[in-house]
Each structure stands twice: as C-alpha cells, then as structure tokens.
Short mmCIF file of C-alpha atoms in Angstrom, two decimals:
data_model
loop_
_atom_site.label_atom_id
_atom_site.label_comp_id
_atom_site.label_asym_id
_atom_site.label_seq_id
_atom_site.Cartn_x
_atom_site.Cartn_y
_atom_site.Cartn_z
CA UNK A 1 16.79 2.34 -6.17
CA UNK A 2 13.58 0.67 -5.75
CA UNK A 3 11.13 1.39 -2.65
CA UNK A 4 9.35 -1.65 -1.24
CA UNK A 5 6.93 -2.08 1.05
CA UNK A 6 4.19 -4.76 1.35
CA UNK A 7 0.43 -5.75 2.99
CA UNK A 8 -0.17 -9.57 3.06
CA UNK A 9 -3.26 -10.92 4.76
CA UNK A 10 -5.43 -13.86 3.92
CA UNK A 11 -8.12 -11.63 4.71
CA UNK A 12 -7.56 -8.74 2.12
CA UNK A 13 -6.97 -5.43 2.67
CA UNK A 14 -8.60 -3.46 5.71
CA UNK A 15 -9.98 0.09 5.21
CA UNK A 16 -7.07 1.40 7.97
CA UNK A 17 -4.53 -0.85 5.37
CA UNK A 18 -6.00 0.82 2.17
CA UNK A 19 -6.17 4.59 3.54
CA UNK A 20 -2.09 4.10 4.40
CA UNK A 21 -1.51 2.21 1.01
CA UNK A 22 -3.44 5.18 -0.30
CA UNK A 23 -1.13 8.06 1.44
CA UNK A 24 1.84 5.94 0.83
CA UNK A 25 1.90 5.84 -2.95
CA UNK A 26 0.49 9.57 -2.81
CA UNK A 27 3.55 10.66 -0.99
CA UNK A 28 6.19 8.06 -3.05
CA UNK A 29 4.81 10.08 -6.01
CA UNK A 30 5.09 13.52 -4.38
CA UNK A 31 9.17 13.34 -3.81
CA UNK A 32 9.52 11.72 -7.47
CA UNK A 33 9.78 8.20 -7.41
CA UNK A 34 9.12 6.49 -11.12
CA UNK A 35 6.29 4.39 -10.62
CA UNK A 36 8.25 1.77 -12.02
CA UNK A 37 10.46 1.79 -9.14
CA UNK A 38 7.64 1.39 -6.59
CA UNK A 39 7.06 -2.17 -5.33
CA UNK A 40 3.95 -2.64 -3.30
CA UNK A 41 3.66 -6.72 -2.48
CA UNK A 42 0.52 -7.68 -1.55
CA UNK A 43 -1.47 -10.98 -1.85
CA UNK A 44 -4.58 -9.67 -3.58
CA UNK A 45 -4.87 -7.46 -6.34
CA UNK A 46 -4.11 -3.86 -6.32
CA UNK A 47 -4.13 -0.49 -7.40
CA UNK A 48 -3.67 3.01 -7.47
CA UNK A 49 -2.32 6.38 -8.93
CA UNK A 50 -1.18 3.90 -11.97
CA UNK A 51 0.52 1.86 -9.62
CA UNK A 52 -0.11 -1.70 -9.59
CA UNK A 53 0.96 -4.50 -6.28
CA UNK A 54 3.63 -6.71 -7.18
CA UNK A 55 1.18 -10.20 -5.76
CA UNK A 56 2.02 -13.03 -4.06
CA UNK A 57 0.04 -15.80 -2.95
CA UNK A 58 -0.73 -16.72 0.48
CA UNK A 59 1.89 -18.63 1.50
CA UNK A 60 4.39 -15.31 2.18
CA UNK A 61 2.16 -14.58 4.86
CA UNK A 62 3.69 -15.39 8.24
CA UNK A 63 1.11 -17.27 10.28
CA UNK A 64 3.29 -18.22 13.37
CA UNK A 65 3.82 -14.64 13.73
CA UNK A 66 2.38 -11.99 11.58
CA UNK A 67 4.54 -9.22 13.05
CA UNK A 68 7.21 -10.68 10.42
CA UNK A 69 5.61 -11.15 7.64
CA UNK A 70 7.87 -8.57 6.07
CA UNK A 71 11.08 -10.34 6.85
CA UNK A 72 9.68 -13.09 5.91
CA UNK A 73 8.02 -12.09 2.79
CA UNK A 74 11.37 -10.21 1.55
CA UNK A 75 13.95 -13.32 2.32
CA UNK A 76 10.82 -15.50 0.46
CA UNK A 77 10.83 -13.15 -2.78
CA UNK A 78 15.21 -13.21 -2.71
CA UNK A 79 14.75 -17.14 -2.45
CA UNK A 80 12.35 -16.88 -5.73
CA UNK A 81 14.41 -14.57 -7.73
CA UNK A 82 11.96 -12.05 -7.35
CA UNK A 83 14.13 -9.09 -6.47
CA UNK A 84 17.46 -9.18 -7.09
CA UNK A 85 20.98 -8.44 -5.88
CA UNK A 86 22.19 -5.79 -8.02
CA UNK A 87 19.48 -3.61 -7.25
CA UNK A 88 19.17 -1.28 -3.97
CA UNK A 89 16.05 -1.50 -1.92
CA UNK A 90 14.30 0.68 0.34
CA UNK A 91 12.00 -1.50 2.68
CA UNK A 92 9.80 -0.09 5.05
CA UNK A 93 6.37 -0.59 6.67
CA UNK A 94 3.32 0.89 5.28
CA UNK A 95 3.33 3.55 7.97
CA UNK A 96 6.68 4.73 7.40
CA UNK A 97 6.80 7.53 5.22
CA UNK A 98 9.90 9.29 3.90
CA UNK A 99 9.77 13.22 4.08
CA UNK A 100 12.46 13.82 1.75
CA UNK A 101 13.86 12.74 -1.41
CA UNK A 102 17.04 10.58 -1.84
CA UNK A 103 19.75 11.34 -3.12
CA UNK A 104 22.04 8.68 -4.18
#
C-alpha cells in the first residue's frame, strides 16, 4: 500500500502548506509507513524526515478550479504511467491524518 497525498501551486509552498506537510510525514512515520511507500506530489522540490516529493511540473495544477487539483493531478499521473494499477493507494488531503495503522 502506498499513501499519497499532494501540494501543487505555481506559487510554492505556503508556511500553513509546509507546517501540515511537516505533521503529515511526522505522523506517516509514527504508525510505520516505509518511507518508500510515502508519495508526496508536489511541483517544487521537497523534503523532509528523509522523505523526498515525488514532482511534477506545473501543468497538474488545476487552474479552472484549484479545489481539484487532486483529482486532477491523480487521473494526470495514471494517464502518465506514474502510479500504477497493481498497487493500492491511500489518497488524502494534506489535512487528513490517519490515527491508526492499517492493517491489510
């Protein structure tokens, strides 16, 4: 299982953006994710705890609506063989944060 979640702006990241990236991959780490298995898309280069974005360039990010970026930035990434079929992904938002670990 992967977990995937993403921050695309033509403007870079924001301090609120880089506190939750921040937390995120804290927390990922915490319940025992392999870092290999985190996927953090962004359009800019990245990192943190040893874990390093996954970038893209501009053009995943959504203009017409920025809201869906993420839906757009995911069915962009399937398009490019990016991530793939056989693998199970865990997408969420960079506010969502899992409590507990999976079990599969």
């Amino acid at each position: 299982m992967k977990n995937l979640f993403l921050y695309i702006n033509p403007k870079g990241i924001n301090k609120n953006a880089d506190t939750l990236a921040k937390i995120q991959i804290e927390n990922i780490l915490e319940l025992g994710w392999k870092r290999e298995d985190i996927i953090f898309i962004t359009n800019f280069p990245y990192e943190y705890m040893g874990v390093k974005s996954f970038e893209v360039d501009d053009s995943y990010f959504f203009a017409d609506d920025p809201a869906s970026t993420k839906c757009f930035t995911i069915s962009k990434l399937f398009e490019n063989d990016l991530i793939f079929n056989d693998d199970l992904y865990w997408l969420h938002d960079l506010d969502h944060f899992q409590q507990l670990p999976f079990t599969e």
